Amino acid sequence: MNKADSERMAGILQEMGYQEAENELTADLVLYNTCTIRDNAEQKVYSYLGRQALRKKTTPHLKLIVAGCVAQQEGEALLRRVPELDLVMGPQHANRLETLISQVDNGHQVVATEEHHILEDLAIARRDSQTCGWVNIIYGCNERCTYCVVPSVRGKEQSREPKAIKKEIEELAKRGFKEVTLLGQNIDAYGRDLPGISSSGRRKNTLTDLLYYIHDINGIERIRFATSHPRYFTNRLIEACANLPKICEHFHIPFQSGDNEILKKMSRGYTIEKYKKIIYQIRTLIPEASISADVIVAFPGETKKQFHNTLQVIKEIEFDQVNTAAYSPRPNTPAALWPNQLSEEVKVERLRELNLLVEETAKRRNFRYKNKIQEVLVEKINPKDPNQLMGRTRTNRLTFFPKYSSDNHLYKPGDLVKVRINQIRSFSLTGLPIE
Ligand code: SAH
Ligand code: SF4
């Protein structure tokens, strides 16, 4: 989500005539797009800002901007902490960057953090890839998970109109993009703030309806979406994914904890049994699907037994990948105030144990690719080896292969290549192109 916002803001700067500087210490304008999901992400911003604030003393024309979720969370307080800042702007204001910079040019120090209806994308994003594009479909989140800062910094849900989404994807297709990833914090909530009920009384503008609506855009070969919320994930969605050939066989569905008591304290709104049912339904209809998730360990009051319930779910489901994190108390969230916080040692130890299991499970799961042929969409040259290309399988596995085939054909970004997998690692594969 942050990368997509950064691309939109970079697009606006480019339209305004700005060019990319060699590095952040020579730039005339520096914009940090920040994340506050955990404390360590937030702390990074302050160390970067310290350096820039010093530079401003010798480079008075330097424009210094903090955008994103730390900006939203801290607002005016950020100006007090770093008075050298010119602009502090929350994520809902990303599309207004040009207007905000012109206020700075008029001599103001600007804080833009008020609740804002996101204008339909006037901004043309500067895409970092020529092959795979992010497309926001819903901003914000109306859930209230007790650990999570997102609703307070990204605001209420705002779905984009299906027509605007389709137009953006058509534009991407015209420019040669092959893959789109639809984005939302809780993508299953898509459309609940849009009008429309069908004659059968069902809501019309759901994620499933959107997938059917955008599926046939010429040139787009692959469609992905993230992040799914188990509370709202429907069988109708799984059926659509099974029926629609361009939807990739990969699902990112965080479960956060394998323990029902903890899930309740997190206010997640589902049980682990319901979660497993979703996974089994996916595997019944789409057997080759890969499944990834997010997990938090050492949530306040989590017992050893409850932690082991999380490990148990990972063993049972055999995830292809799990993003793991130790619980980090966040401002304005209920769980941060609870007295039963766990120690740093417990956090580190549980995270270590969890990561070992995740790695082992992912590797075992990857063995199903051994000697199998996978379709890889080439994204770029492997930065660590210029003779290799890198891309992803439909199941979202990072895959490397030589850029020349045995008969000297040169592959390039954007190509869909059949690759026979011969090396397996925990989080990536290597193979040889076969056609
Ligand atoms: N909307 C998505 C995830 C958004 S945040 C969802 O509901 O799943 C991405 C991930 O960061 C979360 O899934 C969670 O695992 C992690 N996370 C969020 N808040 C956290 C916190 N306070 N401490 C540790 N991890 C956190
Ligand atoms: Fe945070 Fe929960 Fe919303 Fe995800 S669904 S962004 S975890 S509040």
mmCIF file of C-alpha atoms in Angstrom, residues 53-433:
data_model
loop_
_atom_site.group_PDB
_atom_site.id
_atom_site.type_symbol
_atom_site.label_atom_id
_atom_site.label_comp_id
_atom_site.label_asym_id
_atom_site.label_seq_id
_atom_site.Cartn_x
_atom_site.Cartn_y
_atom_site.Cartn_z
ATOM 1 C CA ALA A 53 17.375 18.731 9.248
ATOM 2 C CA LEU A 54 21.123 19.311 9.544
ATOM 3 C CA ARG A 55 21.435 19.669 5.782
ATOM 4 C CA LYS A 56 18.735 22.323 5.755
ATOM 5 C CA LYS A 57 21.064 24.644 7.681
ATOM 6 C CA THR A 58 23.432 24.762 4.697
ATOM 7 C CA THR A 59 20.793 24.254 1.967
ATOM 8 C CA PRO A 60 17.937 26.601 2.900
ATOM 9 C CA HIS A 61 15.979 25.958 -0.317
ATOM 10 C CA LEU A 62 15.676 22.254 0.568
ATOM 11 C CA LYS A 63 12.031 21.183 0.805
ATOM 12 C CA LEU A 64 11.522 18.594 3.507
ATOM 13 C CA ILE A 65 8.303 16.547 3.517
ATOM 14 C CA VAL A 66 6.999 13.705 5.676
ATOM 15 C CA ALA A 67 4.056 11.839 4.173
ATOM 16 C CA GLY A 68 2.235 8.648 5.156
ATOM 17 C CA CYS A 69 1.166 7.143 8.427
ATOM 18 C CA VAL A 70 3.777 8.594 10.818
ATOM 19 C CA ALA A 71 2.838 12.034 9.472
ATOM 20 C CA GLN A 72 -0.839 11.302 10.107
ATOM 21 C CA GLN A 73 -0.203 9.920 13.584
ATOM 22 C CA GLU A 74 2.088 12.710 14.776
ATOM 23 C CA GLY A 75 0.717 15.739 12.857
ATOM 24 C CA GLU A 76 1.726 19.035 14.521
ATOM 25 C CA ALA A 77 3.895 17.165 17.029
ATOM 26 C CA LEU A 78 6.210 16.231 14.185
ATOM 27 C CA LEU A 79 6.759 19.936 13.411
ATOM 28 C CA ARG A 80 7.649 20.574 17.033
ATOM 29 C CA ARG A 81 10.099 17.696 16.972
ATOM 30 C CA VAL A 82 11.620 18.649 13.593
ATOM 31 C CA PRO A 83 10.958 22.382 13.026
ATOM 32 C CA GLU A 84 12.893 22.222 9.711
ATOM 33 C CA LEU A 85 9.964 20.349 8.110
ATOM 34 C CA ASP A 86 8.005 22.154 5.389
ATOM 35 C CA LEU A 87 5.107 19.746 4.994
ATOM 36 C CA VAL A 88 3.534 16.965 7.051
ATOM 37 C CA MET A 89 0.837 15.097 5.105
ATOM 38 C CA GLY A 90 -1.284 12.038 5.895
ATOM 39 C CA PRO A 91 -1.905 9.213 3.402
ATOM 40 C CA GLN A 92 -5.347 10.540 2.436
ATOM 41 C CA HIS A 93 -3.647 13.662 1.064
ATOM 42 C CA ALA A 94 -1.238 11.893 -1.306
ATOM 43 C CA ASN A 95 -3.139 13.030 -4.421
ATOM 44 C CA ARG A 96 -3.001 16.663 -3.203
ATOM 45 C CA LEU A 97 0.782 16.840 -3.177
ATOM 46 C CA GLU A 98 1.019 19.563 -5.844
ATOM 47 C CA THR A 99 -1.424 21.889 -4.045
ATOM 48 C CA LEU A 100 0.345 21.330 -0.746
ATOM 49 C CA ILE A 101 3.768 22.075 -2.237
ATOM 50 C CA SER A 102 2.441 25.317 -3.734
ATOM 51 C CA GLN A 103 1.344 26.358 -0.215
ATOM 52 C CA VAL A 104 4.902 25.671 0.935
ATOM 53 C CA ASP A 105 6.201 27.778 -1.983
ATOM 54 C CA ASN A 106 4.005 30.607 -0.697
ATOM 55 C CA GLY A 107 5.946 30.552 2.529
ATOM 56 C CA HIS A 108 3.759 28.334 4.722
ATOM 57 C CA GLN A 109 4.667 25.402 6.926
ATOM 58 C CA VAL A 110 1.829 22.992 6.186
ATOM 59 C CA VAL A 111 0.165 20.160 8.132
ATOM 60 C CA ALA A 112 -2.431 18.209 6.125
ATOM 61 C CA THR A 113 -3.880 15.506 8.328
ATOM 62 C CA GLU A 114 -7.617 16.250 8.411
ATOM 63 C CA GLU A 115 -10.074 13.531 7.296
ATOM 64 C CA HIS A 116 -10.235 13.852 3.541
ATOM 65 C CA HIS A 117 -12.319 12.297 0.803
ATOM 66 C CA ILE A 118 -9.748 10.854 -1.596
ATOM 67 C CA LEU A 119 -10.245 12.381 -4.996
ATOM 68 C CA GLU A 120 -10.494 9.945 -7.869
ATOM 69 C CA ASP A 121 -6.994 9.382 -9.136
ATOM 70 C CA LEU A 122 -6.002 12.588 -10.816
ATOM 71 C CA ALA A 123 -2.434 11.535 -10.240
ATOM 72 C CA ILE A 124 -0.585 9.441 -12.779
ATOM 73 C CA ALA A 125 1.654 7.138 -10.810
ATOM 74 C CA ARG A 126 5.305 6.800 -11.743
ATOM 75 C CA ARG A 127 5.429 3.010 -11.787
ATOM 76 C CA ASP A 128 8.590 1.335 -10.576
ATOM 77 C CA SER A 129 7.865 -1.736 -12.688
ATOM 78 C CA GLN A 130 6.881 -1.910 -16.361
ATOM 79 C CA THR A 131 5.222 -5.268 -15.888
ATOM 80 C CA CYS A 132 3.381 -5.460 -12.569
ATOM 81 C CA GLY A 133 1.232 -2.597 -11.284
ATOM 82 C CA TRP A 134 -0.537 -1.869 -8.007
ATOM 83 C CA VAL A 135 -4.128 -0.671 -8.224
ATOM 84 C CA ASN A 136 -5.819 0.666 -5.115
ATOM 85 C CA ILE A 137 -9.459 -0.332 -4.965
ATOM 86 C CA ILE A 138 -10.315 0.575 -1.378
ATOM 87 C CA TYR A 139 -8.575 2.981 0.990
ATOM 88 C CA GLY A 140 -8.771 2.902 4.801
ATOM 89 C CA CYS A 141 -10.180 0.299 7.176
ATOM 90 C CA ASN A 142 -13.306 0.135 9.347
ATOM 91 C CA GLU A 143 -12.141 -2.806 11.469
ATOM 92 C CA ARG A 144 -10.953 -2.249 15.002
ATOM 93 C CA CYS A 145 -8.324 -4.917 15.610
ATOM 94 C CA THR A 146 -7.096 -4.005 19.083
ATOM 95 C CA TYR A 147 -3.388 -3.983 18.150
ATOM 96 C CA CYS A 148 -3.630 -2.043 14.915
ATOM 97 C CA VAL A 149 -2.907 1.603 14.136
ATOM 98 C CA VAL A 150 -4.151 1.465 10.518
ATOM 99 C CA PRO A 151 -7.756 2.663 11.061
ATOM 100 C CA SER A 152 -6.569 5.710 13.004
ATOM 101 C CA VAL A 153 -4.031 6.721 10.358
ATOM 102 C CA ARG A 154 -5.669 5.642 7.113
ATOM 103 C CA GLY A 155 -9.196 6.608 8.052
ATOM 104 C CA LYS A 156 -12.555 5.182 7.037
ATOM 105 C CA GLU A 157 -13.099 2.826 4.119
ATOM 106 C CA GLN A 158 -13.443 4.546 0.750
ATOM 107 C CA SER A 159 -14.035 2.275 -2.236
ATOM 108 C CA ARG A 160 -13.182 3.494 -5.697
ATOM 109 C CA GLU A 161 -15.815 3.279 -8.411
ATOM 110 C CA PRO A 162 -15.543 0.108 -10.535
ATOM 111 C CA LYS A 163 -15.399 2.239 -13.710
ATOM 112 C CA ALA A 164 -12.387 4.235 -12.464
ATOM 113 C CA ILE A 165 -10.598 1.027 -11.477
ATOM 114 C CA LYS A 166 -11.259 -0.523 -14.882
ATOM 115 C CA LYS A 167 -9.997 2.589 -16.640
ATOM 116 C CA GLU A 168 -6.768 2.564 -14.648
ATOM 117 C CA ILE A 169 -6.162 -1.100 -15.499
ATOM 118 C CA GLU A 170 -6.912 -0.474 -19.184
ATOM 119 C CA GLU A 171 -4.310 2.308 -19.140
ATOM 120 C CA LEU A 172 -1.789 -0.055 -17.582
ATOM 121 C CA ALA A 173 -2.540 -2.678 -20.237
ATOM 122 C CA LYS A 174 -1.978 -0.086 -22.996
ATOM 123 C CA ARG A 175 1.407 0.696 -21.499
ATOM 124 C CA GLY A 176 2.405 -2.970 -21.635
ATOM 125 C CA PHE A 177 1.690 -4.077 -18.063
ATOM 126 C CA LYS A 178 0.896 -7.772 -17.742
ATOM 127 C CA GLU A 179 -0.104 -8.080 -14.106
ATOM 128 C CA VAL A 180 -2.152 -6.044 -11.653
ATOM 129 C CA THR A 181 -2.492 -6.421 -7.905
ATOM 130 C CA LEU A 182 -5.666 -4.940 -6.475
ATOM 131 C CA LEU A 183 -5.007 -3.381 -3.079
ATOM 132 C CA GLY A 184 -6.978 -2.805 0.086
ATOM 133 C CA GLN A 185 -6.260 -3.125 3.808
ATOM 134 C CA ASN A 186 -9.322 -5.286 4.052
ATOM 135 C CA ILE A 187 -10.057 -5.957 0.422
ATOM 136 C CA ASP A 188 -13.117 -8.077 1.153
ATOM 137 C CA ALA A 189 -14.789 -4.902 2.418
ATOM 138 C CA TYR A 190 -14.621 -3.492 -1.115
ATOM 139 C CA GLY A 191 -17.868 -1.859 -2.188
ATOM 140 C CA ARG A 192 -19.730 -1.811 1.104
ATOM 141 C CA ASP A 193 -19.695 1.993 0.979
ATOM 142 C CA LEU A 194 -20.878 2.044 -2.663
ATOM 143 C CA PRO A 195 -24.551 1.994 -3.631
ATOM 144 C CA GLY A 196 -26.085 -1.020 -5.354
ATOM 145 C CA ILE A 197 -28.207 -3.998 -4.357
ATOM 146 C CA SER A 198 -29.151 -6.596 -6.983
ATOM 147 C CA SER A 199 -32.736 -7.818 -7.510
ATOM 148 C CA SER A 200 -31.972 -10.885 -5.360
ATOM 149 C CA GLY A 201 -31.163 -8.552 -2.453
ATOM 150 C CA ARG A 202 -27.423 -9.223 -2.650
ATOM 151 C CA ARG A 203 -24.912 -6.384 -2.540
ATOM 152 C CA LYS A 204 -23.744 -5.689 -6.111
ATOM 153 C CA ASN A 205 -20.353 -4.064 -5.849
ATOM 154 C CA THR A 206 -18.405 -6.757 -4.013
ATOM 155 C CA LEU A 207 -14.813 -7.767 -4.690
ATOM 156 C CA THR A 208 -16.154 -10.821 -6.518
ATOM 157 C CA ASP A 209 -18.288 -8.621 -8.806
ATOM 158 C CA LEU A 210 -15.268 -6.405 -9.443
ATOM 159 C CA LEU A 211 -13.116 -9.394 -10.425
ATOM 160 C CA TYR A 212 -15.678 -10.438 -13.042
ATOM 161 C CA TYR A 213 -15.980 -6.827 -14.226
ATOM 162 C CA ILE A 214 -12.274 -6.271 -14.836
ATOM 163 C CA HIS A 215 -11.253 -9.790 -15.821
ATOM 164 C CA ASP A 216 -11.293 -9.515 -19.598
ATOM 165 C CA ILE A 217 -9.078 -6.480 -20.132
ATOM 166 C CA ASN A 218 -6.864 -7.266 -23.127
ATOM 167 C CA GLY A 219 -3.169 -7.477 -22.388
ATOM 168 C CA ILE A 220 -3.501 -8.129 -18.664
ATOM 169 C CA GLU A 221 -2.529 -11.758 -18.087
ATOM 170 C CA ARG A 222 -2.561 -11.980 -14.326
ATOM 171 C CA ILE A 223 -4.689 -10.531 -11.553
ATOM 172 C CA ARG A 224 -3.892 -10.653 -7.848
ATOM 173 C CA PHE A 225 -5.465 -9.061 -4.791
ATOM 174 C CA ALA A 226 -4.495 -8.408 -1.158
ATOM 175 C CA THR A 227 -5.150 -8.369 1.768
ATOM 176 C CA SER A 228 -8.004 -10.748 2.494
ATOM 177 C CA HIS A 229 -9.785 -10.754 5.846
ATOM 178 C CA PRO A 230 -11.054 -14.152 7.062
ATOM 179 C CA ARG A 231 -14.096 -12.510 8.616
ATOM 180 C CA TYR A 232 -15.489 -11.475 5.229
ATOM 181 C CA PHE A 233 -13.904 -13.997 2.848
ATOM 182 C CA THR A 234 -16.708 -15.737 0.897
ATOM 183 C CA ASN A 235 -17.131 -19.006 -0.962
ATOM 184 C CA ARG A 236 -18.391 -16.961 -3.882
ATOM 185 C CA LEU A 237 -14.958 -15.320 -4.054
ATOM 186 C CA ILE A 238 -13.170 -18.689 -4.057
ATOM 187 C CA GLU A 239 -15.473 -19.907 -6.837
ATOM 188 C CA ALA A 240 -14.728 -16.784 -8.882
ATOM 189 C CA CYS A 241 -10.993 -17.356 -8.438
ATOM 190 C CA ALA A 242 -11.418 -20.963 -9.572
ATOM 191 C CA ASN A 243 -13.482 -19.928 -12.616
ATOM 192 C CA LEU A 244 -11.564 -16.909 -13.841
ATOM 193 C CA PRO A 245 -8.337 -17.942 -15.579
ATOM 194 C CA LYS A 246 -6.404 -14.708 -15.011
ATOM 195 C CA ILE A 247 -6.798 -14.749 -11.224
ATOM 196 C CA CYS A 248 -3.579 -16.177 -9.829
ATOM 197 C CA GLU A 249 -3.590 -19.151 -7.507
ATOM 198 C CA HIS A 250 -2.307 -17.291 -4.486
ATOM 199 C CA PHE A 251 -4.165 -16.092 -1.416
ATOM 200 C CA HIS A 252 -2.771 -13.821 1.271
ATOM 201 C CA ILE A 253 -5.035 -14.305 4.284
ATOM 202 C CA PRO A 254 -3.576 -13.248 7.647
ATOM 203 C CA PHE A 255 -4.739 -15.299 10.633
ATOM 204 C CA GLN A 256 -2.693 -13.384 13.279
ATOM 205 C CA SER A 257 -3.041 -16.062 15.977
ATOM 206 C CA GLY A 258 -3.911 -19.754 16.145
ATOM 207 C CA ASP A 259 -5.694 -19.334 19.454
ATOM 208 C CA ASN A 260 -9.381 -18.456 19.750
ATOM 209 C CA GLU A 261 -9.011 -16.543 23.038
ATOM 210 C CA ILE A 262 -6.292 -14.356 21.534
ATOM 211 C CA LEU A 263 -8.287 -13.863 18.328
ATOM 212 C CA LYS A 264 -11.152 -12.627 20.473
ATOM 213 C CA LYS A 265 -8.880 -10.223 22.356
ATOM 214 C CA MET A 266 -7.598 -8.996 19.005
ATOM 215 C CA SER A 267 -11.257 -8.407 17.899
ATOM 216 C CA ARG A 268 -10.630 -10.285 14.684
ATOM 217 C CA GLY A 269 -14.185 -11.595 14.399
ATOM 218 C CA TYR A 270 -13.481 -15.228 13.417
ATOM 219 C CA THR A 271 -12.327 -18.457 15.021
ATOM 220 C CA ILE A 272 -9.377 -20.514 13.868
ATOM 221 C CA GLU A 273 -11.883 -23.225 12.824
ATOM 222 C CA LYS A 274 -13.534 -20.769 10.435
ATOM 223 C CA TYR A 275 -10.092 -19.818 9.100
ATOM 224 C CA LYS A 276 -9.168 -23.446 8.439
ATOM 225 C CA LYS A 277 -12.499 -24.006 6.700
ATOM 226 C CA ILE A 278 -11.666 -21.204 4.249
ATOM 227 C CA ILE A 279 -8.262 -22.754 3.525
ATOM 228 C CA TYR A 280 -9.746 -26.217 2.980
ATOM 229 C CA GLN A 281 -12.375 -24.779 0.674
ATOM 230 C CA ILE A 282 -9.649 -23.041 -1.359
ATOM 231 C CA ARG A 283 -7.614 -26.245 -1.537
ATOM 232 C CA THR A 284 -10.646 -28.247 -2.630
ATOM 233 C CA LEU A 285 -11.465 -25.923 -5.515
ATOM 234 C CA ILE A 286 -7.921 -24.766 -6.367
ATOM 235 C CA PRO A 287 -5.551 -27.564 -5.263
ATOM 236 C CA GLU A 288 -2.369 -25.876 -6.539
ATOM 237 C CA ALA A 289 -3.092 -22.614 -4.648
ATOM 238 C CA SER A 290 -0.384 -21.162 -2.451
ATOM 239 C CA ILE A 291 -1.385 -19.636 0.846
ATOM 240 C CA SER A 292 0.427 -16.940 2.786
ATOM 241 C CA ALA A 293 -0.484 -15.157 5.997
ATOM 242 C CA ASP A 294 0.540 -12.635 8.646
ATOM 243 C CA VAL A 295 1.037 -13.661 12.255
ATOM 244 C CA ILE A 296 1.692 -11.727 15.454
ATOM 245 C CA VAL A 297 3.409 -13.389 18.409
ATOM 246 C CA ALA A 298 3.597 -12.226 22.024
ATOM 247 C CA PHE A 299 0.322 -10.328 21.935
ATOM 248 C CA PRO A 300 -0.436 -9.065 25.483
ATOM 249 C CA GLY A 301 -1.159 -12.002 27.787
ATOM 250 C CA GLU A 302 -0.305 -14.686 25.202
ATOM 251 C CA THR A 303 0.576 -17.866 27.140
ATOM 252 C CA LYS A 304 3.052 -20.517 26.023
ATOM 253 C CA LYS A 305 0.124 -22.791 25.212
ATOM 254 C CA GLN A 306 -1.538 -20.088 23.094
ATOM 255 C CA PHE A 307 1.715 -19.463 21.248
ATOM 256 C CA HIS A 308 1.961 -23.191 20.552
ATOM 257 C CA ASN A 309 -1.532 -23.107 19.100
ATOM 258 C CA THR A 310 -0.163 -20.649 16.510
ATOM 259 C CA LEU A 311 2.767 -22.956 15.711
ATOM 260 C CA GLN A 312 0.305 -25.824 15.397
ATOM 261 C CA VAL A 313 -1.739 -23.985 12.762
ATOM 262 C CA ILE A 314 1.407 -23.344 10.716
ATOM 263 C CA LYS A 315 2.304 -27.049 10.855
ATOM 264 C CA GLU A 316 -1.205 -28.101 9.983
ATOM 265 C CA ILE A 317 -1.842 -25.721 7.095
ATOM 266 C CA GLU A 318 1.712 -25.722 5.719
ATOM 267 C CA PHE A 319 1.855 -22.144 4.535
ATOM 268 C CA ASP A 320 3.948 -21.140 1.559
ATOM 269 C CA GLN A 321 4.986 -17.968 3.338
ATOM 270 C CA VAL A 322 4.162 -16.205 6.590
ATOM 271 C CA ASN A 323 5.002 -12.590 7.478
ATOM 272 C CA THR A 324 5.806 -12.697 11.148
ATOM 273 C CA ALA A 325 6.028 -9.960 13.761
ATOM 274 C CA ALA A 326 6.323 -9.615 17.495
ATOM 275 C CA TYR A 327 3.561 -7.512 18.956
ATOM 276 C CA SER A 328 4.468 -3.817 19.093
ATOM 277 C CA PRO A 329 2.293 -1.447 21.173
ATOM 278 C CA ARG A 330 0.941 1.363 18.982
ATOM 279 C CA PRO A 331 -0.460 4.794 19.885
ATOM 280 C CA ASN A 332 -4.249 5.085 20.128
ATOM 281 C CA THR A 333 -4.838 1.323 20.179
ATOM 282 C CA PRO A 334 -6.565 -0.489 23.067
ATOM 283 C CA ALA A 335 -4.059 -3.338 23.471
ATOM 284 C CA ALA A 336 -1.184 -0.909 24.033
ATOM 285 C CA LEU A 337 -2.764 0.097 27.355
ATOM 286 C CA TRP A 338 -3.299 -3.400 28.710
ATOM 287 C CA PRO A 339 -1.167 -4.261 31.738
ATOM 288 C CA ASN A 340 -0.241 -7.804 30.610
ATOM 289 C CA GLN A 341 2.463 -6.853 28.073
ATOM 290 C CA LEU A 342 5.126 -9.506 27.482
ATOM 291 C CA SER A 343 8.840 -8.907 27.886
ATOM 292 C CA GLU A 344 11.251 -8.197 25.043
ATOM 293 C CA GLU A 345 12.972 -11.563 25.740
ATOM 294 C CA VAL A 346 9.725 -13.490 25.274
ATOM 295 C CA LYS A 347 9.021 -11.578 22.052
ATOM 296 C CA VAL A 348 12.455 -12.289 20.612
ATOM 297 C CA GLU A 349 12.385 -15.952 21.591
ATOM 298 C CA ARG A 350 8.875 -16.628 20.235
ATOM 299 C CA LEU A 351 9.616 -14.807 17.005
ATOM 300 C CA ARG A 352 12.796 -16.831 16.536
ATOM 301 C CA GLU A 353 10.989 -20.131 17.097
ATOM 302 C CA LEU A 354 8.182 -19.122 14.780
ATOM 303 C CA ASN A 355 10.543 -17.994 12.007
ATOM 304 C CA LEU A 356 12.418 -21.279 12.089
ATOM 305 C CA LEU A 357 9.186 -23.190 11.670
ATOM 306 C CA VAL A 358 7.958 -20.893 8.885
ATOM 307 C CA GLU A 359 11.187 -21.333 6.951
ATOM 308 C CA GLU A 360 11.190 -25.090 7.333
ATOM 309 C CA THR A 361 7.528 -25.361 6.328
ATOM 310 C CA ALA A 362 7.956 -23.105 3.320
ATOM 311 C CA LYS A 363 10.900 -25.135 2.073
ATOM 312 C CA ARG A 364 9.067 -28.431 2.456
ATOM 313 C CA ARG A 365 6.099 -26.965 0.639
ATOM 314 C CA ASN A 366 8.358 -25.701 -2.180
ATOM 315 C CA PHE A 367 9.466 -29.255 -2.951
ATOM 316 C CA ARG A 368 6.203 -29.703 -4.805
ATOM 317 C CA TYR A 369 7.751 -27.587 -7.575
ATOM 318 C CA LYS A 370 10.808 -29.818 -8.037
ATOM 319 C CA ASN A 371 11.169 -30.739 -11.765
ATOM 320 C CA LYS A 372 7.763 -29.186 -12.447
ATOM 321 C CA ILE A 373 7.105 -26.624 -15.148
ATOM 322 C CA GLN A 374 5.925 -23.239 -13.920
ATOM 323 C CA GLU A 375 4.833 -20.154 -15.836
ATOM 324 C CA VAL A 376 7.030 -17.236 -14.754
ATOM 325 C CA LEU A 377 6.259 -13.605 -15.545
ATOM 326 C CA VAL A 378 9.641 -11.888 -15.895
ATOM 327 C CA GLU A 379 9.909 -8.709 -13.815
ATOM 328 C CA LYS A 380 13.562 -7.709 -14.122
ATOM 329 C CA ILE A 381 17.218 -8.724 -14.233
ATOM 330 C CA ASN A 382 18.384 -10.354 -11.014
ATOM 331 C CA PRO A 383 20.253 -7.478 -9.296
ATOM 332 C CA LYS A 384 22.671 -10.035 -7.832
ATOM 333 C CA ASP A 385 23.403 -11.804 -11.126
ATOM 334 C CA PRO A 386 23.080 -9.963 -14.480
ATOM 335 C CA ASN A 387 22.922 -13.278 -16.358
ATOM 336 C CA GLN A 388 19.683 -14.182 -14.662
ATOM 337 C CA LEU A 389 16.142 -12.901 -14.830
ATOM 338 C CA MET A 390 13.725 -12.886 -11.958
ATOM 339 C CA GLY A 391 9.972 -13.132 -11.846
ATOM 340 C CA ARG A 392 7.133 -14.897 -10.128
ATOM 341 C CA THR A 393 5.108 -18.034 -10.643
ATOM 342 C CA ARG A 394 1.334 -17.673 -10.677
ATOM 343 C CA THR A 395 1.491 -18.885 -7.076
ATOM 344 C CA ASN A 396 3.734 -15.877 -6.254
ATOM 345 C CA ARG A 397 6.995 -17.788 -5.816
ATOM 346 C CA LEU A 398 10.054 -15.707 -6.648
ATOM 347 C CA THR A 399 11.892 -17.597 -9.429
ATOM 348 C CA PHE A 400 15.280 -17.094 -11.101
ATOM 349 C CA PHE A 401 16.425 -18.447 -14.463
ATOM 350 C CA PRO A 402 19.120 -17.718 -17.109
ATOM 351 C CA LYS A 403 18.234 -14.898 -19.487
ATOM 352 C CA TYR A 404 19.284 -16.919 -22.556
ATOM 353 C CA SER A 405 17.545 -20.154 -23.498
ATOM 354 C CA SER A 406 19.634 -23.132 -24.728
ATOM 355 C CA ASP A 407 19.030 -22.006 -28.350
ATOM 356 C CA ASN A 408 20.171 -18.457 -27.522
ATOM 357 C CA HIS A 409 16.794 -16.775 -27.272
ATOM 358 C CA LEU A 410 17.005 -13.701 -25.023
ATOM 359 C CA TYR A 411 14.109 -13.294 -22.592
ATOM 360 C CA LYS A 412 13.111 -9.890 -21.243
ATOM 361 C CA PRO A 413 10.864 -8.296 -18.602
ATOM 362 C CA GLY A 414 7.196 -8.792 -19.451
ATOM 363 C CA ASP A 415 7.721 -12.241 -21.022
ATOM 364 C CA LEU A 416 5.725 -15.191 -19.748
ATOM 365 C CA VAL A 417 8.185 -18.065 -19.741
ATOM 366 C CA LYS A 418 7.768 -21.759 -19.006
ATOM 367 C CA VAL A 419 10.498 -22.704 -16.551
ATOM 368 C CA ARG A 420 11.442 -26.142 -15.274
ATOM 369 C CA ILE A 421 12.305 -25.817 -11.582
ATOM 370 C CA ASN A 422 15.544 -27.504 -10.498
ATOM 371 C CA GLN A 423 16.564 -25.744 -7.261
ATOM 372 C CA ILE A 424 14.421 -25.276 -4.197
ATOM 373 C CA ARG A 425 15.024 -22.817 -1.355
ATOM 374 C CA SER A 426 12.688 -21.668 1.410
ATOM 375 C CA PHE A 427 11.487 -18.515 -0.288
ATOM 376 C CA SER A 428 12.654 -18.781 -3.911
ATOM 377 C CA LEU A 429 13.189 -21.199 -6.798
ATOM 378 C CA THR A 430 15.637 -21.527 -9.694
ATOM 379 C CA GLY A 431 15.055 -23.242 -13.022
ATOM 380 C CA LEU A 432 15.729 -23.436 -16.763
ATOM 381 C CA PRO A 433 13.494 -21.983 -19.483
#
